[in-house]
Amino acid sequence: MSRPAPAGFTWWQAGVIYQIYPRSYADTDGDGVGDLPGITGRLDHLQRLGVDAIWLSPIYPSPMLDFGYDVTDHTGIDPLFGDLARFDTLIAEAHQRGLRVLMDFIPNHTSDRHPWFTAARSGRHDPYRDWYLWADPAADGGPPNNWRSVFGGPAWTLDGESGQYFYHAYLPQQPDLNWRNRAVRAAQLDIMRTWLDRGVDGFRIDAFRHLLKDDQLRDNPPKPQWRVGMAPYDALLPEHTADHPDIGDLVALIRAVIDNHPAPRGAAAPGDRVLIGELYLPIERLMRYYGPAGAGLHLPSNMHLIDTPWQAERVGALIDAYEAALPAGAWPNWVSGNHDRSRIATRVGPAQARVAAMLLLTLRGTPTLYYGEEIGMHDVPIPSELVQDPYERRVAGVGLGRDPERTPMQWTADPGAGFCAPHSRPWLPLAEDAAVVNVATQNGQEDSMVTLYQRLLALRRAVPALSVGSYSPLQAAGDVLAYVREHQSQRIVVALNLSDRPRTVALSGISRGRILLSTDPHRPTRQLAGTVILGPDQGVIIDEAMTS
Ligand code: NOJ
C-alpha cells in the first residue's frame, strides 16, 4: 500500500514521481538495453530513496525509431523489455512496496508500421484512412502548407501511392492520429482502460499539446525571435498545430476514463489516479489544461524550471508567476529534467545541483525526478559514430540531441556500472565517472548526492509543511532564494544560495530556528539573530517553530 498523505491530500499531491527511461535503467538479459526485470530488481533503491511513484517511458512494441514513442501495439510489451507477465510482476512488486506505477500514454501518433496506419495507407477509401491526417499537395505539388516537424523538416510526407501527404508532428515514421475521428478516440480510450485493468495508477500523456490541429490547415506565422542555430521547428509559431482551442473536450474525455473505470486490487482507486500531461507551454496557457473546476489533467507538466536561467531573481519570478496563475484548487508541479532535456547537473553544475535538489523537493507542488539525478548524473558527450537519437541525426550540429541525458544508470563501480554485465555493450556509452558516481558508492556516504536526496525525501514525508504546505516568497535577490512553507502550526524556511560565494540572508522575524537539513553536511551554518549565513552553494531548511 502507498504511504498515507496528510489529511485532505492525495498521494500524488504529497508524493514525488520518479521517471525511468527503461532502456537505460538496468539490463538483465545481456543485450545492453534495460528491461522490466531490471526495473523490478531495483525497486529497493527507489523505496530507500523515498519516491512514491514511477513513470515508465514507453515499453510498447515499437521499431524504436524514436525509442518507443513510435508504437505498433499499444497494449503489448516490446520483447526488448520483457512481456506482459514481467510487467504484471513489476506492478505487483511496486505496489507491494507502496510505489505507484504510471505509464507513458502516446495518443498523438503511432508508428508508420502500426496496423492502423498500414491500413490507412493502403488506399483513400480504406476505413482507417481518416484515422490519420491526409491532405492533397499544394498547387506546386509540394506540402499542403508550411507546418514543420518538431524534429526538423516539413511535417508532411508524400505517400507516393495515393498522391496525398500525411502529417507528422515528429518523424515521418510517426504519423499523427486524427483525434477528430470518433473511432480514434474510442480506440485510444480503450487502450487506457486496458492498462488500468492491469493495475496502473495513472498516465503521463505524451505530446499532449499536438493532439488537435487546425482543420483549415492554415500556415503557421514566422517567429520573429528565431535565429539560425536555434531549433528549426522554432522558426514558426505553432499557432495552428499546437494548443488548439478545442483541446479541452479531449481533456474531459480522457479524465472521464480515469475517474470512472474500476480499479483492480492494489491499484489506485479511480478518484486516486493521476493524469500528467506533457505540455511545453507558456504558464497562462498551461493553466487551461487543469480544466474547468479542476475537471482536466491533474498535473499539466510545468517544465519552466528547465529553461529558466539559474539566477535567484529569475527563478523567484518564475515561482511567483506560476503560483499566481494557478486556478483555484489546481495543484502545482515542478520538473527539473527529463529524457528530452539536458540534465540539471550539467545545466547548473555539480555543486548547484545539490541546491537544485533542495529547491525541487521543497517547492509547493508535485516534483518529478529524472532517473540518475539522485546521484548527480550529468550529460555524457556522445561521439558522432555512437549517436542514437533520430532528432540529433536530423538537426545535427545544433546541439539538440537527447542521447547525452539518456545514458545508462550508474549502479556500481564495476565495469558495466551494474547497468549491464561487464562484457555487454550498453546501448549508449557510460559516463566516464561511473566508477565513482554510482548508487553503491554513494549509499551511506555522508556527503553524497544520494544521501542528500534520501534525506530530502524523508524530510518531505515527515514534515507536511514541505509536501503540502502553503508557499510564500521571502527573498529572490542577491543570489539568494528564500521562501516559507506553512501547514497548520508548522513554519519552515528554505534558504538557497545560488552562487559559489557566501551569502547572508536576513530572515526578519525569525529569532529562533533549527536547521533540519543542509545541502552541505560539513559546513556549519551559523545562525545569528534574524540572519543566516549560507556558505557557497549551500541551501538549508529551517524549522522555525523549534528552538535550537
Ligand atoms: C515527447 C517525448 O518526451 C519525446 O521523447 C518524443 O520524441 C516525442 N514526444 C514524440 O513522441
mmCIF file of C-alpha atoms in Angstrom, residues 217-493:
data_model
loop_
_atom_site.group_PDB
_atom_site.id
_atom_site.type_symbol
_atom_site.label_atom_id
_atom_site.label_comp_id
_atom_site.label_asym_id
_atom_site.label_seq_id
_atom_site.Cartn_x
_atom_site.Cartn_y
_atom_site.Cartn_z
ATOM 1 C CA LEU A 217 -4.640 23.795 -42.467
ATOM 2 C CA ARG A 218 -3.688 27.464 -42.215
ATOM 3 C CA ASP A 219 0.029 28.319 -42.360
ATOM 4 C CA ASN A 220 1.859 28.950 -39.111
ATOM 5 C CA PRO A 221 3.240 32.505 -38.800
ATOM 6 C CA PRO A 222 7.005 33.101 -38.545
ATOM 7 C CA LYS A 223 8.544 33.637 -35.116
ATOM 8 C CA PRO A 224 10.429 36.942 -35.218
ATOM 9 C CA GLN A 225 12.923 35.970 -32.469
ATOM 10 C CA TRP A 226 14.182 32.924 -34.359
ATOM 11 C CA ARG A 227 17.854 32.936 -35.442
ATOM 12 C CA VAL A 228 19.968 30.459 -37.354
ATOM 13 C CA GLY A 229 21.375 27.926 -34.897
ATOM 14 C CA MET A 230 18.110 27.619 -32.977
ATOM 15 C CA ALA A 231 15.842 24.586 -33.367
ATOM 16 C CA PRO A 232 14.448 24.672 -36.928
ATOM 17 C CA TYR A 233 10.959 23.932 -35.568
ATOM 18 C CA ASP A 234 11.020 27.192 -33.635
ATOM 19 C CA ALA A 235 11.247 29.285 -36.814
ATOM 20 C CA LEU A 236 7.426 29.288 -36.853
ATOM 21 C CA LEU A 237 4.921 29.927 -34.091
ATOM 22 C CA PRO A 238 2.874 26.709 -33.762
ATOM 23 C CA GLU A 239 -0.354 28.702 -33.744
ATOM 24 C CA HIS A 240 -2.291 26.207 -35.864
ATOM 25 C CA THR A 241 -0.566 22.981 -34.837
ATOM 26 C CA ALA A 242 -0.457 23.057 -31.042
ATOM 27 C CA ASP A 243 -2.610 24.004 -28.055
ATOM 28 C CA HIS A 244 -5.785 24.061 -30.168
ATOM 29 C CA PRO A 245 -8.806 25.840 -28.615
ATOM 30 C CA ASP A 246 -10.906 22.620 -28.749
ATOM 31 C CA ILE A 247 -8.409 20.500 -26.850
ATOM 32 C CA GLY A 248 -10.407 20.908 -23.628
ATOM 33 C CA ASP A 249 -13.017 18.472 -24.975
ATOM 34 C CA LEU A 250 -10.360 15.784 -25.238
ATOM 35 C CA VAL A 251 -9.052 16.511 -21.763
ATOM 36 C CA ALA A 252 -12.572 15.901 -20.433
ATOM 37 C CA LEU A 253 -12.905 12.611 -22.331
ATOM 38 C CA ILE A 254 -9.606 11.275 -21.025
ATOM 39 C CA ARG A 255 -10.317 12.404 -17.499
ATOM 40 C CA ALA A 256 -13.686 10.628 -17.549
ATOM 41 C CA VAL A 257 -11.930 7.297 -18.192
ATOM 42 C CA ILE A 258 -9.595 7.888 -15.287
ATOM 43 C CA ASP A 259 -12.431 8.838 -12.959
ATOM 44 C CA ASN A 260 -14.866 6.087 -13.885
ATOM 45 C CA HIS A 261 -13.050 2.925 -14.866
ATOM 46 C CA PRO A 262 -12.949 0.432 -11.972
ATOM 47 C CA ALA A 263 -9.591 -0.473 -10.464
ATOM 48 C CA PRO A 264 -8.228 -3.946 -9.770
ATOM 49 C CA ARG A 265 -6.990 -4.781 -6.265
ATOM 50 C CA GLY A 266 -3.833 -2.997 -5.190
ATOM 51 C CA ALA A 267 -4.114 -0.222 -7.772
ATOM 52 C CA ALA A 268 -5.128 3.362 -7.124
ATOM 53 C CA ALA A 269 -8.907 3.789 -6.859
ATOM 54 C CA PRO A 270 -10.474 5.791 -9.702
ATOM 55 C CA GLY A 271 -10.518 9.022 -7.687
ATOM 56 C CA ASP A 272 -6.912 8.491 -6.688
ATOM 57 C CA ARG A 273 -5.315 8.097 -10.123
ATOM 58 C CA VAL A 274 -3.175 10.754 -11.688
ATOM 59 C CA LEU A 275 -3.086 12.246 -15.178
ATOM 60 C CA ILE A 276 0.018 14.150 -16.165
ATOM 61 C CA GLY A 277 0.188 15.970 -19.498
ATOM 62 C CA GLU A 278 3.456 16.633 -21.285
ATOM 63 C CA LEU A 279 2.969 20.297 -22.143
ATOM 64 C CA TYR A 280 5.658 22.732 -23.153
ATOM 65 C CA LEU A 281 3.525 25.864 -22.985
ATOM 66 C CA PRO A 282 3.698 29.357 -21.528
ATOM 67 C CA ILE A 283 2.351 29.481 -17.971
ATOM 68 C CA GLU A 284 -1.011 31.107 -18.786
ATOM 69 C CA ARG A 285 -1.767 28.556 -21.486
ATOM 70 C CA LEU A 286 -0.725 25.636 -19.317
ATOM 71 C CA MET A 287 -3.423 26.538 -16.815
ATOM 72 C CA ARG A 288 -6.213 25.780 -19.270
ATOM 73 C CA TYR A 289 -5.332 22.069 -19.026
ATOM 74 C CA TYR A 290 -6.462 21.889 -15.409
ATOM 75 C CA GLY A 291 -9.946 22.114 -16.928
ATOM 76 C CA PRO A 292 -12.997 23.893 -15.605
ATOM 77 C CA ALA A 293 -13.375 23.338 -11.839
ATOM 78 C CA GLY A 294 -10.384 21.009 -11.826
ATOM 79 C CA ALA A 295 -12.008 18.506 -14.184
ATOM 80 C CA GLY A 296 -8.994 18.296 -16.507
ATOM 81 C CA LEU A 297 -5.451 16.999 -16.106
ATOM 82 C CA HIS A 298 -4.252 16.721 -12.522
ATOM 83 C CA LEU A 299 -0.744 17.808 -13.400
ATOM 84 C CA PRO A 300 -0.173 19.713 -16.647
ATOM 85 C CA SER A 301 3.591 19.426 -16.515
ATOM 86 C CA ASN A 302 5.410 22.568 -15.570
ATOM 87 C CA MET A 303 8.720 22.491 -17.447
ATOM 88 C CA HIS A 304 9.668 26.092 -16.789
ATOM 89 C CA LEU A 305 12.457 25.377 -14.313
ATOM 90 C CA ILE A 306 14.314 23.638 -17.138
ATOM 91 C CA ASP A 307 14.575 26.771 -19.263
ATOM 92 C CA THR A 308 14.814 29.458 -16.614
ATOM 93 C CA PRO A 309 18.303 30.888 -16.059
ATOM 94 C CA TRP A 310 19.698 29.733 -12.734
ATOM 95 C CA GLN A 311 19.562 33.102 -11.001
ATOM 96 C CA ALA A 312 17.670 33.855 -7.807
ATOM 97 C CA GLU A 313 15.710 36.735 -9.378
ATOM 98 C CA ARG A 314 14.669 34.687 -12.404
ATOM 99 C CA VAL A 315 13.749 31.529 -10.515
ATOM 100 C CA GLY A 316 11.893 33.577 -7.888
ATOM 101 C CA ALA A 317 9.948 35.420 -10.586
ATOM 102 C CA LEU A 318 9.063 32.118 -12.235
ATOM 103 C CA ILE A 319 7.719 30.674 -8.980
ATOM 104 C CA ASP A 320 5.677 33.829 -8.332
ATOM 105 C CA ALA A 321 4.243 33.871 -11.862
ATOM 106 C CA TYR A 322 3.362 30.173 -11.723
ATOM 107 C CA GLU A 323 1.793 30.363 -8.263
ATOM 108 C CA ALA A 324 -0.202 33.444 -9.257
ATOM 109 C CA ALA A 325 -1.521 31.829 -12.434
ATOM 110 C CA LEU A 326 -2.808 28.613 -10.811
ATOM 111 C CA PRO A 327 -6.604 28.445 -10.850
ATOM 112 C CA ALA A 328 -8.382 27.848 -7.529
ATOM 113 C CA GLY A 329 -7.869 24.277 -6.378
ATOM 114 C CA ALA A 330 -5.249 23.458 -9.040
ATOM 115 C CA TRP A 331 -2.265 21.551 -7.703
ATOM 116 C CA PRO A 332 1.193 22.757 -8.825
ATOM 117 C CA ASN A 333 4.027 20.577 -10.111
ATOM 118 C CA TRP A 334 7.706 21.035 -10.921
ATOM 119 C CA VAL A 335 10.028 19.192 -13.275
ATOM 120 C CA SER A 336 13.795 19.680 -13.203
ATOM 121 C CA GLY A 337 14.741 17.375 -16.062
ATOM 122 C CA ASN A 338 13.637 14.583 -18.354
ATOM 123 C CA HIS A 339 14.776 12.393 -21.238
ATOM 124 C CA ASP A 340 14.393 15.274 -23.716
ATOM 125 C CA ARG A 341 16.398 17.960 -21.935
ATOM 126 C CA SER A 342 19.933 18.442 -20.695
ATOM 127 C CA ARG A 343 20.418 17.137 -17.149
ATOM 128 C CA ILE A 344 20.192 19.509 -14.196
ATOM 129 C CA ALA A 345 23.765 18.738 -13.037
ATOM 130 C CA THR A 346 25.045 19.852 -16.446
ATOM 131 C CA ARG A 347 22.840 22.918 -16.612
ATOM 132 C CA VAL A 348 23.749 24.318 -13.203
ATOM 133 C CA GLY A 349 26.970 22.436 -12.355
ATOM 134 C CA PRO A 350 27.554 19.726 -9.753
ATOM 135 C CA ALA A 351 27.692 21.995 -6.703
ATOM 136 C CA GLN A 352 24.486 23.822 -7.563
ATOM 137 C CA ALA A 353 22.786 20.536 -8.450
ATOM 138 C CA ARG A 354 22.544 19.946 -4.693
ATOM 139 C CA VAL A 355 20.845 23.303 -4.255
ATOM 140 C CA ALA A 356 18.549 22.495 -7.185
ATOM 141 C CA ALA A 357 17.585 19.207 -5.495
ATOM 142 C CA MET A 358 16.606 21.123 -2.379
ATOM 143 C CA LEU A 359 14.606 23.572 -4.468
ATOM 144 C CA LEU A 360 12.742 20.896 -6.405
ATOM 145 C CA LEU A 361 11.867 18.946 -3.274
ATOM 146 C CA THR A 362 10.758 21.911 -1.195
ATOM 147 C CA LEU A 363 8.702 23.906 -3.681
ATOM 148 C CA ARG A 364 4.933 23.676 -3.387
ATOM 149 C CA GLY A 365 3.705 21.015 -5.786
ATOM 150 C CA THR A 366 4.475 17.528 -7.006
ATOM 151 C CA PRO A 367 8.096 17.127 -8.109
ATOM 152 C CA THR A 368 9.159 14.792 -10.912
ATOM 153 C CA LEU A 369 12.718 13.489 -10.629
ATOM 154 C CA TYR A 370 14.530 12.069 -13.597
ATOM 155 C CA TYR A 371 16.483 8.844 -13.029
ATOM 156 C CA GLY A 372 20.124 9.485 -12.197
ATOM 157 C CA GLU A 373 19.531 12.937 -10.747
ATOM 158 C CA GLU A 374 19.697 11.309 -7.334
ATOM 159 C CA ILE A 375 23.374 10.506 -7.870
ATOM 160 C CA GLY A 376 24.180 13.699 -9.760
ATOM 161 C CA MET A 377 24.483 12.187 -13.240
ATOM 162 C CA HIS A 378 25.478 14.693 -15.913
ATOM 163 C CA ASP A 379 25.082 14.768 -19.693
ATOM 164 C CA VAL A 380 27.540 12.444 -21.411
ATOM 165 C CA PRO A 381 29.027 13.679 -24.692
ATOM 166 C CA ILE A 382 28.283 11.115 -27.399
ATOM 167 C CA PRO A 383 30.780 10.692 -30.256
ATOM 168 C CA SER A 384 29.045 11.128 -33.612
ATOM 169 C CA GLU A 385 29.518 7.477 -34.578
ATOM 170 C CA LEU A 386 27.566 6.386 -31.488
ATOM 171 C CA VAL A 387 24.640 8.799 -31.865
ATOM 172 C CA GLN A 388 21.281 7.049 -31.476
ATOM 173 C CA ASP A 389 18.751 9.877 -31.255
ATOM 174 C CA PRO A 390 16.859 10.488 -34.517
ATOM 175 C CA TYR A 391 16.447 14.152 -33.579
ATOM 176 C CA GLU A 392 20.229 14.585 -33.386
ATOM 177 C CA ARG A 393 20.581 12.912 -36.769
ATOM 178 C CA ARG A 394 18.059 15.273 -38.361
ATOM 179 C CA VAL A 395 19.327 18.518 -36.861
ATOM 180 C CA ALA A 396 22.983 17.633 -36.342
ATOM 181 C CA GLY A 397 25.219 20.405 -35.063
ATOM 182 C CA VAL A 398 22.517 22.418 -33.287
ATOM 183 C CA GLY A 399 23.266 20.585 -30.030
ATOM 184 C CA LEU A 400 19.713 19.324 -29.598
ATOM 185 C CA GLY A 401 20.458 15.617 -29.452
ATOM 186 C CA ARG A 402 18.983 13.804 -26.458
ATOM 187 C CA ASP A 403 21.424 10.917 -26.080
ATOM 188 C CA PRO A 404 23.609 12.739 -23.517
ATOM 189 C CA GLU A 405 20.812 12.739 -20.927
ATOM 190 C CA ARG A 406 19.790 9.132 -21.649
ATOM 191 C CA THR A 407 22.971 7.255 -20.754
ATOM 192 C CA PRO A 408 22.813 4.140 -18.563
ATOM 193 C CA MET A 409 22.084 4.449 -14.870
ATOM 194 C CA GLN A 410 25.184 4.030 -12.738
ATOM 195 C CA TRP A 411 24.595 1.470 -10.012
ATOM 196 C CA THR A 412 28.014 0.160 -9.006
ATOM 197 C CA ALA A 413 31.721 0.754 -9.533
ATOM 198 C CA ASP A 414 32.017 -2.404 -11.662
ATOM 199 C CA PRO A 415 32.676 -2.355 -15.404
ATOM 200 C CA GLY A 416 29.187 -2.003 -16.864
ATOM 201 C CA ALA A 417 28.319 0.131 -13.804
ATOM 202 C CA GLY A 418 25.877 -2.556 -12.654
ATOM 203 C CA PHE A 419 23.668 -1.441 -15.557
ATOM 204 C CA CYS A 420 24.778 -4.378 -17.669
ATOM 205 C CA ALA A 421 27.189 -7.284 -17.413
ATOM 206 C CA PRO A 422 30.857 -6.256 -17.742
ATOM 207 C CA HIS A 423 31.166 -7.901 -21.151
ATOM 208 C CA SER A 424 27.941 -6.363 -22.536
ATOM 209 C CA ARG A 425 27.975 -3.243 -24.627
ATOM 210 C CA PRO A 426 25.488 -0.671 -23.330
ATOM 211 C CA TRP A 427 23.267 0.942 -25.975
ATOM 212 C CA LEU A 428 24.772 4.325 -25.092
ATOM 213 C CA PRO A 429 28.200 4.787 -23.530
ATOM 214 C CA LEU A 430 28.503 5.016 -19.765
ATOM 215 C CA ALA A 431 29.663 8.253 -18.178
ATOM 216 C CA GLU A 432 33.430 8.375 -17.707
ATOM 217 C CA ASP A 433 32.971 8.866 -13.953
ATOM 218 C CA ALA A 434 30.618 5.885 -13.472
ATOM 219 C CA ALA A 435 33.130 4.089 -11.235
ATOM 220 C CA VAL A 436 32.906 6.976 -8.768
ATOM 221 C CA VAL A 437 29.424 8.362 -9.338
ATOM 222 C CA ASN A 438 27.115 5.443 -8.647
ATOM 223 C CA VAL A 439 24.482 4.295 -6.197
ATOM 224 C CA ALA A 440 26.596 1.680 -4.388
ATOM 225 C CA THR A 441 29.470 4.075 -3.743
ATOM 226 C CA GLN A 442 27.211 6.903 -2.646
ATOM 227 C CA ASN A 443 24.838 4.939 -0.422
ATOM 228 C CA GLY A 444 25.665 5.586 3.220
ATOM 229 C CA GLN A 445 28.227 8.286 2.376
ATOM 230 C CA GLU A 446 27.532 11.359 4.487
ATOM 231 C CA ASP A 447 28.110 13.943 1.798
ATOM 232 C CA SER A 448 26.918 12.070 -1.291
ATOM 233 C CA MET A 449 24.146 13.193 -3.602
ATOM 234 C CA VAL A 450 22.065 10.090 -2.979
ATOM 235 C CA THR A 451 22.223 10.683 0.768
ATOM 236 C CA LEU A 452 21.067 14.249 0.225
ATOM 237 C CA TYR A 453 18.134 13.041 -1.893
ATOM 238 C CA GLN A 454 17.231 10.354 0.645
ATOM 239 C CA ARG A 455 17.243 12.932 3.432
ATOM 240 C CA LEU A 456 15.297 15.479 1.440
ATOM 241 C CA LEU A 457 12.659 12.915 0.543
ATOM 242 C CA ALA A 458 12.438 11.603 4.111
ATOM 243 C CA LEU A 459 12.098 15.130 5.456
ATOM 244 C CA ARG A 460 9.436 15.968 2.906
ATOM 245 C CA ARG A 461 7.475 12.986 4.055
ATOM 246 C CA ALA A 462 7.922 13.699 7.759
ATOM 247 C CA VAL A 463 7.100 17.403 7.514
ATOM 248 C CA PRO A 464 3.711 18.086 5.900
ATOM 249 C CA ALA A 465 4.568 21.784 5.545
ATOM 250 C CA LEU A 466 7.127 20.690 2.927
ATOM 251 C CA SER A 467 4.845 18.359 0.996
ATOM 252 C CA VAL A 468 1.501 20.145 1.145
ATOM 253 C CA GLY A 469 2.058 23.454 2.931
ATOM 254 C CA SER A 470 1.442 26.910 1.519
ATOM 255 C CA TYR A 471 4.221 28.855 -0.208
ATOM 256 C CA SER A 472 5.244 32.447 0.386
ATOM 257 C CA PRO A 473 8.323 34.130 -1.014
ATOM 258 C CA LEU A 474 10.875 35.743 1.300
ATOM 259 C CA GLN A 475 13.756 36.759 -0.929
ATOM 260 C CA ALA A 476 14.748 36.397 -4.574
ATOM 261 C CA ALA A 477 17.727 38.675 -4.916
ATOM 262 C CA GLY A 478 21.478 38.837 -4.349
ATOM 263 C CA ASP A 479 21.917 35.163 -5.303
ATOM 264 C CA VAL A 480 19.552 34.047 -2.559
ATOM 265 C CA LEU A 481 16.206 32.403 -2.996
ATOM 266 C CA ALA A 482 14.292 32.026 0.260
ATOM 267 C CA TYR A 483 10.712 31.099 0.979
ATOM 268 C CA VAL A 484 8.370 29.848 3.662
ATOM 269 C CA ARG A 485 6.259 26.694 3.625
ATOM 270 C CA GLU A 486 3.481 26.541 6.201
ATOM 271 C CA HIS A 487 0.997 23.929 7.272
ATOM 272 C CA GLN A 488 -1.094 24.125 10.420
ATOM 273 C CA SER A 489 1.383 25.118 13.148
ATOM 274 C CA GLN A 490 4.499 24.265 11.117
ATOM 275 C CA ARG A 491 6.510 27.057 9.568
ATOM 276 C CA ILE A 492 9.526 26.015 7.526
ATOM 277 C CA VAL A 493 12.004 28.366 5.875
#
